[in-house]
Amino acid sequence: MTTLLWILAMIFTIGAFAYLRVSLLTATMGAAIVMAIGTGTAVISPLLWVAFLVIALPLNLSSFRQNVITRPLLKMYRGIMPEMSTTEKEAIEAGTTWWEADLFAGKPDWSKLHNYPKATLSAEEQAFLDGPVEEVCKMLNQHQVSHEIADLPEEIWQYLKDHGFFAMIIKKKYGGLEYSAYAQSRVLQKLAGLSSELASTVGVPNSLGPGELLQHYGTTAQQDHYLPRLAKGLEVPCFALTSPEAGSDAGAIPDFGIVCKGQWEGEEVLGMKLTWNKRYITLAPVATVLGLAFKLRDPDQLLGKQEELGITCALIPTDIEGVETGRRHFPLNCMFQNGPTRGNEVFVPLSFIIGGPEMAGQGWRMLVECLSVGRGITLPSNSAGGIKTAALATGAYARIRRQFKLPIGKLEGIEEPMARIGGNAYLMDAVTTLTTTGIDLGEKPSVISAIVKYHLTDRMQGCVIDAMDIHGGKGVCLGPGNYLGRGYQAAPIAITVEGANILTRSMIIYGQGAIRCHPYVLAEMESAFDTDANKGLRDFDAAIFGHIGFTTSNLVRSFWLGLTSSRFSNAPYSDKTKRYYQQMNRFSANLALLSDLAMATLGGNLKRKERISARLGDLLSQLYLASATLKRYEDEGRQSEDLPLVQWAVEDSLHKLQTSLDDLLDNFPMGLGLPLRAIIFPFGRPLKRPTDVLDHKVAKIMQTPCASRERMGKGQFWTASEHNPVGIQEQTFKDILASEPIYDKVCKAAGKRLPFMWLDKIAAEGKALGVLSEDEVALLERAEIGRMKSINVDDFDPEELKARVLEFAKQEQAA
């Protein structure tokens, strides 16, 4: 019995040290103490001490360990892992890691998350949202843009230029607004709730484009020339990266430049002959300055001994002879300016390279780093803004529209998709806020930007489909009163651009995340190919033994957290969110363990096992989405009335995570799925999707004027102006709710239950019965007008449906 207790004590001690991640020396000393206790009670023999010392001493004597153990491991590692190419290394090293690295490490520090500063707007930024942004929204007639003129009106283009909409990222010393990433996100959200054309037009110059590249890498002369002109709207920028042959594989662009001498402004200068053929370039048809990515070659070695210099970025004025722009693509009836650009042997000086000739060949790093920032703001913000507006608009519509003598929002079949829209609206706003917080703290989060690009555009598309289902014919029939149809058409565009979603999920999220977020993998790779052999051996020793301890810890943590359903793990709060933190502790440990085992079993083949990689990426992604939701709840003062939104968003994310984890275990390599399932899910899958009761609570918030509903739609364009059907419907929603007790009064006076329609007739009857005041009559009459606007759809004379572009062009020429 004493021997059994000693064995259990030793197992517990080793397991506890692994769980707590103590150092190797501390673990060795702890085990020695247990050994000493066993010796004192005559449980163990001296032979066990010999075995213990044979294992413990070599591991703790670093010089001996490095030469006897680590050196053969290093040789084996080099044989398994090929050296990274320059392009791969630049892509992996570009950007920074932030909160996602904590989630990947198997032991999230929740105090770290909640200590990140709360995102706020400056007085200047808030004034911009309340002033110019509000005003340009009032100016826009979306039906005119999408059906009549196929573009933003000229007065809106000029307004955007005059008020600095294209200069939000440009520093004030150049005449820009120099707004925070959070402020940029709020601007784009407000615009996107009204018009994808407006949001795209403003978003692109403020994300990946000449402005951002110039500020980070441009020469002083380039910055002084271009940035003030961009800030004033004197230049319209675009950035040309994608080619017909190189979409997702941007590194394979065939566009090229040849270093050579040529004539420029009457003088012979050293320059480049550029040949390109680009597609899908937003703002290309109207751009005055083209940011161009191409592969630069120097066959005559005019710049040095290297012939293939690599991807390079340059600024090309579009009025140079040979530059072709102006033609447009037609992306799913969405009329933002998007089109091709071409050039054949266009000669420009080397000074056109962003950053000057010394930055030749540095374009890939520039693109990856800047793309991570822009991709973390523009498309996620556009998606969040569109769904925030759709959530409140759908809630209002579901409360106004009646079928079977009830508002349709009270039908359980409608509550289910409504809950998905409302829960995702809360989550998506939370995710954009946390992400822009990181960017404003100076991070360039390449992994997070991939996560939010994929998941927010994907959730946006699902929510738009749900909203279309609820609206029925109201969503299908296009016209001035339709606020969903164009967004529904535009949804696949966001899915496709800036890294197609299939690629992003299958390769980018985990492909970068596994190396960048893991605490040891990148260090192992770098040390293995260090040109300083001694330093490489020391660094590899520290990394590989740290990695072994890390894996052991996550194995123990996964087993213990699964066995106890993580009920004894740390959580920062003891309220209804406690179990969410604890479950995320468990899944974080699972992610870390499965990552190491996947890399160990598949090695370099992991990047080709895209479905394994995608599911591991799902685990990291859903942890990030859930933690952003909890961070928002904390930052907004833990408002108890918002709890249904928090619960729905977190439970949905964690259930999706669990589904991906289950699929991963079913398909884990080398038959390890079954034993791993016994460790990770010893009592089966612990989580369920959001309940019907929770769906009902979220749907109710969407249909009830309250603080939670206001926070859900905060910052969007709700003004009931002439061309804003959402704002008009929001006012009708309030009028209908105010009309219901007046309607009840008339029914009581009439002695019968009248149908809740033709409210103007009910107003007349109530007036005749003498039970309504003039104000109440006016309210019912106004509510009826609004009600019919909400449920009716637009109809047209057949001639009106013909394309009007040529007619408008003729009118402009005549003017």
Short mmCIF file of C-alpha atoms in Angstrom, two decimals, residues 183-587:
data_model
loop_
_atom_site.label_atom_id
_atom_site.label_comp_id
_atom_site.label_asym_id
_atom_site.label_seq_id
_atom_site.Cartn_x
_atom_site.Cartn_y
_atom_site.Cartn_z
CA ALA A 183 -11.92 55.29 -35.85
CA GLN A 184 -11.34 54.05 -39.40
CA SER A 185 -13.32 50.94 -38.53
CA ARG A 186 -16.25 52.97 -37.17
CA VAL A 187 -16.32 55.14 -40.30
CA LEU A 188 -16.34 52.11 -42.58
CA GLN A 189 -19.01 50.38 -40.51
CA LYS A 190 -21.32 53.35 -40.82
CA LEU A 191 -20.78 53.65 -44.57
CA ALA A 192 -21.10 49.89 -45.15
CA GLY A 193 -24.49 49.81 -43.45
CA LEU A 194 -25.73 52.05 -46.26
CA SER A 195 -23.66 51.23 -49.33
CA SER A 196 -20.95 48.72 -50.20
CA GLU A 197 -19.83 51.07 -53.01
CA LEU A 198 -19.31 53.93 -50.59
CA ALA A 199 -17.49 51.77 -48.03
CA SER A 200 -15.23 50.16 -50.66
CA THR A 201 -14.34 53.49 -52.23
CA VAL A 202 -13.30 54.92 -48.86
CA GLY A 203 -11.78 51.72 -47.52
CA VAL A 204 -9.27 50.88 -50.23
CA PRO A 205 -7.12 54.06 -50.11
CA ASN A 206 -6.98 53.67 -46.34
CA SER A 207 -5.85 50.03 -46.36
CA LEU A 208 -3.42 48.40 -48.77
CA GLY A 209 -2.41 51.20 -51.08
CA PRO A 210 0.12 53.88 -51.89
CA GLY A 211 -0.70 55.97 -48.81
CA GLU A 212 0.16 53.27 -46.30
CA LEU A 213 3.18 51.99 -48.23
CA LEU A 214 4.55 55.52 -48.63
CA GLN A 215 4.28 56.31 -44.94
CA HIS A 216 6.10 53.13 -43.94
CA TYR A 217 8.68 52.80 -46.71
CA GLY A 218 8.65 55.86 -48.98
CA THR A 219 11.59 58.21 -49.44
CA THR A 220 11.29 61.71 -48.02
CA ALA A 221 10.86 63.10 -51.53
CA GLN A 222 8.08 60.61 -52.31
CA GLN A 223 6.29 61.33 -49.05
CA ASP A 224 6.55 65.10 -49.48
CA HIS A 225 5.21 64.94 -53.03
CA TYR A 226 2.45 62.35 -52.83
CA LEU A 227 1.07 62.36 -49.30
CA PRO A 228 -0.19 66.00 -49.31
CA ARG A 229 -1.78 65.41 -52.72
CA LEU A 230 -3.42 62.20 -51.54
CA ALA A 231 -4.67 63.97 -48.41
CA LYS A 232 -6.29 66.74 -50.47
CA GLY A 233 -7.84 64.33 -52.93
CA LEU A 234 -5.71 65.64 -55.77
CA GLU A 235 -4.58 62.08 -56.39
CA VAL A 236 -6.80 59.00 -56.42
CA PRO A 237 -4.74 55.91 -55.55
CA CYS A 238 -5.11 52.23 -56.28
CA PHE A 239 -2.86 49.24 -55.76
CA ALA A 240 -2.36 46.62 -58.47
CA LEU A 241 -1.29 43.24 -57.14
CA THR A 242 -3.58 40.55 -58.60
CA SER A 243 -2.93 39.14 -62.06
CA PRO A 244 -5.06 36.71 -64.08
CA GLU A 245 -2.48 33.95 -63.45
CA ALA A 246 -1.72 34.90 -59.84
CA GLY A 247 -4.69 35.44 -57.56
CA SER A 248 -4.38 33.59 -54.27
CA ASP A 249 -0.75 32.78 -55.09
CA ALA A 250 0.26 36.42 -55.16
CA GLY A 251 3.94 35.53 -54.95
CA ALA A 252 3.72 34.01 -58.44
CA ILE A 253 2.85 37.26 -60.23
CA PRO A 254 4.16 37.20 -63.81
CA ASP A 255 4.35 41.00 -64.13
CA PHE A 256 7.94 42.11 -64.43
CA GLY A 257 10.34 44.97 -64.76
CA ILE A 258 13.77 45.06 -66.41
CA VAL A 259 16.45 47.39 -65.07
CA CYS A 260 17.86 49.39 -67.99
CA LYS A 261 18.75 52.87 -69.15
CA GLY A 262 16.23 55.03 -70.95
CA GLN A 263 14.99 58.51 -71.69
CA TRP A 264 13.05 60.40 -69.03
CA GLU A 265 12.16 64.06 -69.40
CA GLY A 266 14.86 64.54 -72.03
CA GLU A 267 17.68 62.86 -70.12
CA GLU A 268 19.12 59.35 -70.04
CA VAL A 269 18.53 57.82 -66.63
CA LEU A 270 18.71 54.43 -64.99
CA GLY A 271 15.21 53.02 -64.79
CA MET A 272 12.92 50.07 -65.49
CA LYS A 273 10.82 48.84 -68.37
CA LEU A 274 7.61 47.54 -66.78
CA THR A 275 5.16 45.07 -68.28
CA TRP A 276 2.00 44.15 -66.41
CA ASN A 277 -1.52 42.85 -66.82
CA LYS A 278 -3.60 43.22 -63.67
CA ARG A 279 -7.23 42.42 -62.85
CA TYR A 280 -9.78 43.14 -60.11
CA ILE A 281 -8.10 46.39 -59.04
CA THR A 282 -10.40 48.63 -57.00
CA LEU A 283 -10.27 52.30 -58.08
CA ALA A 284 -8.07 51.43 -61.08
CA PRO A 285 -10.52 52.96 -63.62
CA VAL A 286 -10.32 56.38 -61.91
CA ALA A 287 -6.87 56.23 -60.29
CA THR A 288 -4.30 58.92 -60.98
CA VAL A 289 -1.46 57.07 -59.26
CA LEU A 290 -0.97 53.33 -59.52
CA GLY A 291 0.80 51.31 -56.87
CA LEU A 292 2.27 48.41 -58.83
CA ALA A 293 3.73 45.10 -57.64
CA PHE A 294 6.04 43.27 -60.06
CA LYS A 295 9.15 41.09 -60.18
CA LEU A 296 12.26 43.12 -60.92
CA ARG A 297 15.11 41.68 -62.95
CA ASP A 298 18.58 43.11 -63.52
CA PRO A 299 20.09 41.00 -66.35
CA ASP A 300 22.92 43.46 -67.02
CA GLN A 301 23.68 43.74 -63.28
CA LEU A 302 23.37 47.52 -63.32
CA LEU A 303 22.43 47.56 -59.62
CA GLY A 304 24.75 44.79 -58.39
CA LYS A 305 25.56 41.14 -58.88
CA GLN A 306 22.02 39.82 -58.35
CA GLU A 307 19.96 39.31 -61.50
CA GLU A 308 16.63 38.31 -59.90
CA LEU A 309 15.86 41.06 -57.40
CA GLY A 310 12.39 39.84 -56.47
CA ILE A 311 9.00 41.46 -55.92
CA THR A 312 9.17 45.24 -55.99
CA CYS A 313 6.57 47.98 -55.48
CA ALA A 314 6.55 51.24 -57.41
CA LEU A 315 4.31 54.29 -57.86
CA ILE A 316 3.28 54.90 -61.46
CA PRO A 317 1.33 58.01 -62.52
CA THR A 318 -1.46 56.77 -64.76
CA ASP A 319 -1.03 59.58 -67.29
CA ILE A 320 2.34 58.19 -68.43
CA GLU A 321 2.29 56.98 -72.04
CA GLY A 322 1.63 53.25 -72.17
CA VAL A 323 -0.31 52.97 -68.90
CA GLU A 324 -3.76 51.57 -69.65
CA THR A 325 -6.63 52.23 -67.22
CA GLY A 326 -10.26 53.22 -67.49
CA ARG A 327 -12.05 50.00 -68.34
CA ARG A 328 -14.27 48.48 -65.64
CA HIS A 329 -15.21 45.10 -64.30
CA PHE A 330 -18.85 44.45 -63.36
CA PRO A 331 -18.69 42.71 -59.95
CA LEU A 332 -22.15 41.32 -59.21
CA ASN A 333 -24.05 44.55 -59.86
CA CYS A 334 -21.95 46.43 -57.30
CA MET A 335 -20.89 49.67 -58.87
CA PHE A 336 -17.67 50.48 -57.04
CA GLN A 337 -14.87 51.37 -59.42
CA ASN A 338 -12.98 48.17 -60.18
CA GLY A 339 -11.14 47.19 -63.32
CA PRO A 340 -7.98 46.10 -65.12
CA THR A 341 -4.76 47.96 -65.75
CA ARG A 342 -2.05 47.08 -68.25
CA GLY A 343 1.28 48.31 -69.45
CA ASN A 344 3.83 47.05 -71.97
CA GLU A 345 7.47 48.08 -71.56
CA VAL A 346 6.56 51.32 -69.82
CA PHE A 347 9.81 53.06 -68.89
CA VAL A 348 10.06 54.84 -65.53
CA PRO A 349 13.04 55.96 -63.41
CA LEU A 350 14.23 53.80 -60.49
CA SER A 351 13.17 56.64 -58.21
CA PHE A 352 9.59 55.47 -58.75
CA ILE A 353 10.29 52.42 -56.58
CA ILE A 354 8.64 52.95 -53.20
CA GLY A 355 11.54 53.66 -50.89
CA GLY A 356 13.92 54.25 -53.78
CA PRO A 357 16.33 51.84 -55.54
CA GLU A 358 17.56 50.35 -52.27
CA MET A 359 14.06 48.90 -51.71
CA ALA A 360 14.19 46.94 -54.97
CA GLY A 361 13.19 43.38 -54.20
CA GLN A 362 11.68 44.24 -50.80
CA GLY A 363 8.08 44.40 -52.05
CA TRP A 364 6.92 41.07 -50.63
CA ARG A 365 7.74 42.02 -47.06
CA MET A 366 6.15 45.44 -47.60
CA LEU A 367 2.98 43.86 -48.94
CA VAL A 368 2.63 41.19 -46.26
CA GLU A 369 3.15 43.64 -43.40
CA CYS A 370 0.86 46.33 -44.78
CA LEU A 371 -1.75 43.84 -45.93
CA SER A 372 -2.03 42.48 -42.39
CA VAL A 373 -3.04 45.93 -41.13
CA GLY A 374 -5.41 46.80 -43.98
CA ARG A 375 -6.96 43.34 -44.05
CA GLY A 376 -7.57 43.61 -40.31
CA ILE A 377 -9.63 46.79 -40.78
CA THR A 378 -11.42 47.15 -44.11
CA LEU A 379 -13.32 43.96 -44.95
CA PRO A 380 -14.03 42.96 -41.33
CA SER A 381 -15.37 46.46 -40.60
CA ASN A 382 -17.48 46.49 -43.75
CA SER A 383 -18.90 43.10 -42.79
CA ALA A 384 -19.62 44.13 -39.21
CA GLY A 385 -21.24 47.41 -40.26
CA GLY A 386 -23.46 45.73 -42.82
CA ILE A 387 -24.71 43.14 -40.32
CA LYS A 388 -25.21 45.65 -37.50
CA THR A 389 -27.53 47.62 -39.75
CA ALA A 390 -29.19 44.45 -41.03
CA ALA A 391 -29.77 43.23 -37.47
CA LEU A 392 -31.75 46.27 -36.38
CA ALA A 393 -33.50 46.59 -39.75
CA THR A 394 -34.53 42.93 -39.60
CA GLY A 395 -35.72 43.32 -36.02
CA ALA A 396 -37.80 46.34 -36.99
CA TYR A 397 -39.22 44.62 -40.06
CA ALA A 398 -40.08 41.46 -38.10
CA ARG A 399 -41.98 43.59 -35.56
CA ILE A 400 -43.83 45.62 -38.21
CA ARG A 401 -44.67 42.80 -40.62
CA ARG A 402 -47.56 40.59 -39.54
CA GLN A 403 -48.75 37.19 -40.63
CA PHE A 404 -51.21 34.85 -38.90
CA LYS A 405 -52.33 37.89 -36.82
CA LEU A 406 -48.90 38.16 -35.19
CA PRO A 407 -45.68 40.10 -35.84
CA ILE A 408 -43.57 37.57 -37.74
CA GLY A 409 -40.75 38.07 -35.24
CA LYS A 410 -42.82 36.20 -32.65
CA LEU A 411 -42.84 33.03 -34.78
CA GLU A 412 -40.23 30.51 -33.64
CA GLY A 413 -39.22 29.75 -37.21
CA ILE A 414 -38.27 33.41 -37.63
CA GLU A 415 -36.58 33.65 -34.22
CA GLU A 416 -33.92 31.12 -35.21
CA PRO A 417 -32.35 33.08 -38.12
CA MET A 418 -32.96 36.34 -36.25
CA ALA A 419 -30.84 35.08 -33.37
CA ARG A 420 -28.02 34.24 -35.76
CA ILE A 421 -28.13 37.78 -37.15
CA GLY A 422 -28.29 39.47 -33.74
CA GLY A 423 -25.68 37.27 -32.08
CA ASN A 424 -23.27 37.71 -34.96
CA ALA A 425 -23.82 41.48 -35.05
CA TYR A 426 -22.69 41.64 -31.41
CA LEU A 427 -19.75 39.30 -32.01
CA MET A 428 -18.55 40.96 -35.21
CA ASP A 429 -18.50 44.41 -33.65
CA ALA A 430 -16.56 42.96 -30.71
CA VAL A 431 -14.01 41.34 -33.02
CA THR A 432 -13.36 44.48 -35.08
CA THR A 433 -12.93 46.46 -31.87
CA LEU A 434 -10.38 44.07 -30.35
CA THR A 435 -8.49 43.77 -33.63
CA THR A 436 -8.21 47.53 -34.18
CA THR A 437 -7.15 47.88 -30.53
CA GLY A 438 -4.16 45.69 -31.33
CA ILE A 439 -3.35 47.69 -34.45
CA ASP A 440 -3.55 50.95 -32.48
CA LEU A 441 -1.12 49.45 -29.96
CA GLY A 442 1.39 49.11 -32.80
CA GLU A 443 0.78 45.48 -33.75
CA LYS A 444 0.82 44.22 -37.34
CA PRO A 445 -1.23 41.11 -36.68
CA SER A 446 -0.85 38.94 -39.77
CA VAL A 447 -2.52 35.90 -38.17
CA ILE A 448 -5.39 37.85 -36.59
CA SER A 449 -6.03 39.74 -39.83
CA ALA A 450 -6.43 36.42 -41.65
CA ILE A 451 -8.79 35.16 -38.92
CA VAL A 452 -11.05 38.20 -38.99
CA LYS A 453 -11.04 38.49 -42.78
CA TYR A 454 -12.21 34.91 -43.20
CA HIS A 455 -14.63 34.55 -40.32
CA LEU A 456 -16.32 37.94 -40.47
CA THR A 457 -16.91 37.85 -44.22
CA ASP A 458 -18.17 34.27 -43.88
CA ARG A 459 -20.53 35.14 -41.03
CA MET A 460 -21.65 38.24 -42.90
CA GLN A 461 -22.66 36.17 -45.91
CA GLY A 462 -24.62 33.74 -43.73
CA CYS A 463 -26.39 36.57 -41.93
CA VAL A 464 -27.37 38.31 -45.16
CA ILE A 465 -28.89 35.06 -46.41
CA ASP A 466 -30.81 34.76 -43.13
CA ALA A 467 -32.05 38.35 -43.46
CA MET A 468 -33.16 37.69 -47.03
CA ASP A 469 -35.11 34.63 -45.88
CA ILE A 470 -36.91 36.68 -43.22
CA HIS A 471 -37.73 39.56 -45.57
CA GLY A 472 -38.95 37.31 -48.40
CA GLY A 473 -40.19 39.37 -51.34
CA LYS A 474 -39.07 42.57 -49.61
CA GLY A 475 -35.47 41.44 -50.00
CA VAL A 476 -35.82 39.98 -53.47
CA CYS A 477 -37.36 42.95 -55.31
CA LEU A 478 -34.72 45.60 -55.94
CA GLY A 479 -35.53 49.29 -55.84
CA PRO A 480 -35.13 52.43 -53.69
CA GLY A 481 -36.89 50.76 -50.77
CA ASN A 482 -34.72 47.60 -50.75
CA TYR A 483 -31.91 47.76 -48.19
CA LEU A 484 -30.76 44.11 -48.46
CA GLY A 485 -30.60 43.07 -52.10
CA ARG A 486 -27.37 44.80 -53.12
CA GLY A 487 -25.61 43.63 -49.96
CA TYR A 488 -26.73 40.09 -50.74
CA GLN A 489 -25.27 40.42 -54.23
CA ALA A 490 -22.03 41.91 -52.88
CA ALA A 491 -21.39 39.28 -50.19
CA PRO A 492 -19.37 36.91 -52.43
CA ILE A 493 -17.04 39.77 -53.35
CA ALA A 494 -15.87 40.10 -49.76
CA ILE A 495 -15.46 36.32 -49.61
CA THR A 496 -13.25 36.36 -52.71
CA VAL A 497 -10.95 39.37 -52.35
CA GLU A 498 -7.83 40.03 -50.23
CA GLY A 499 -7.09 36.33 -49.91
CA ALA A 500 -9.94 34.05 -50.97
CA ASN A 501 -11.67 32.49 -47.99
CA ILE A 502 -10.90 28.89 -48.95
CA LEU A 503 -7.21 29.73 -49.16
CA THR A 504 -7.31 31.82 -45.99
CA ARG A 505 -8.88 29.05 -43.93
CA SER A 506 -6.95 26.16 -45.48
CA MET A 507 -3.48 27.67 -45.55
CA ILE A 508 -2.96 31.16 -44.22
CA ILE A 509 -4.49 31.16 -40.71
CA TYR A 510 -2.75 28.08 -39.43
CA GLY A 511 0.14 28.16 -41.89
CA GLN A 512 1.35 31.38 -40.31
CA GLY A 513 -0.20 30.76 -36.91
CA ALA A 514 1.52 27.43 -36.26
CA ILE A 515 4.95 28.98 -36.73
CA ARG A 516 4.42 32.54 -35.50
CA CYS A 517 2.22 31.81 -32.49
CA HIS A 518 4.00 28.69 -31.25
CA PRO A 519 6.51 29.63 -28.53
CA TYR A 520 9.26 27.34 -29.89
CA VAL A 521 8.77 26.32 -33.53
CA LEU A 522 10.14 29.47 -35.16
CA ALA A 523 13.10 29.48 -32.77
CA GLU A 524 13.84 25.85 -33.73
CA MET A 525 13.70 26.64 -37.43
CA GLU A 526 15.91 29.71 -37.14
CA SER A 527 18.49 28.05 -34.89
CA ALA A 528 18.65 24.92 -37.06
CA PHE A 529 19.93 26.95 -40.00
CA ASP A 530 22.01 29.49 -38.07
CA THR A 531 25.36 30.06 -39.76
CA ASP A 532 27.01 30.25 -36.32
CA ALA A 533 27.11 26.53 -35.45
CA ASN A 534 27.75 26.96 -31.73
CA LYS A 535 25.06 29.57 -31.27
CA GLY A 536 22.68 27.49 -33.37
CA LEU A 537 23.29 24.45 -31.16
CA ARG A 538 22.69 26.43 -27.96
CA ASP A 539 19.53 28.05 -29.30
CA PHE A 540 18.21 24.78 -30.68
CA ASP A 541 18.86 23.09 -27.35
CA ALA A 542 16.85 25.72 -25.50
CA ALA A 543 14.06 25.57 -28.08
CA ILE A 544 13.77 21.80 -28.42
CA PHE A 545 13.75 21.07 -24.69
CA GLY A 546 11.39 23.95 -24.12
CA HIS A 547 9.19 22.42 -26.81
CA ILE A 548 9.27 18.98 -25.16
CA GLY A 549 8.23 20.49 -21.85
CA PHE A 550 5.53 22.52 -23.58
CA THR A 551 4.05 19.45 -25.26
CA THR A 552 4.16 17.45 -22.04
CA SER A 553 2.42 20.26 -20.20
CA ASN A 554 -0.36 20.48 -22.77
CA LEU A 555 -0.84 16.71 -22.72
CA VAL A 556 -1.30 16.83 -18.93
CA ARG A 557 -3.48 19.95 -19.13
CA SER A 558 -5.69 18.41 -21.82
CA PHE A 559 -6.11 15.22 -19.77
CA TRP A 560 -6.87 17.03 -16.49
CA LEU A 561 -9.13 19.69 -18.00
CA GLY A 562 -11.03 17.02 -19.93
CA LEU A 563 -11.36 14.78 -16.86
CA THR A 564 -12.67 17.64 -14.70
CA SER A 565 -14.51 19.47 -17.51
CA SER A 566 -12.08 22.33 -16.68
CA ARG A 567 -14.12 23.27 -13.61
CA PHE A 568 -11.06 23.92 -11.46
CA SER A 569 -9.20 26.09 -13.98
CA ASN A 570 -8.81 29.82 -13.62
CA ALA A 571 -11.46 32.32 -14.69
CA PRO A 572 -11.41 36.07 -14.03
CA TYR A 573 -15.11 36.19 -13.06
CA SER A 574 -17.50 33.98 -11.12
CA ASP A 575 -20.67 35.04 -12.95
CA LYS A 576 -22.38 33.39 -15.91
CA THR A 577 -19.29 33.88 -18.06
CA LYS A 578 -17.07 31.77 -15.77
CA ARG A 579 -17.66 28.51 -17.61
CA TYR A 580 -16.79 30.14 -20.93
CA TYR A 581 -13.33 31.09 -19.71
CA GLN A 582 -12.82 27.62 -18.26
CA GLN A 583 -13.89 25.89 -21.46
CA MET A 584 -11.56 28.11 -23.46
CA ASN A 585 -8.70 27.11 -21.13
CA ARG A 586 -9.45 23.53 -22.06
CA PHE A 587 -9.66 24.13 -25.79
#
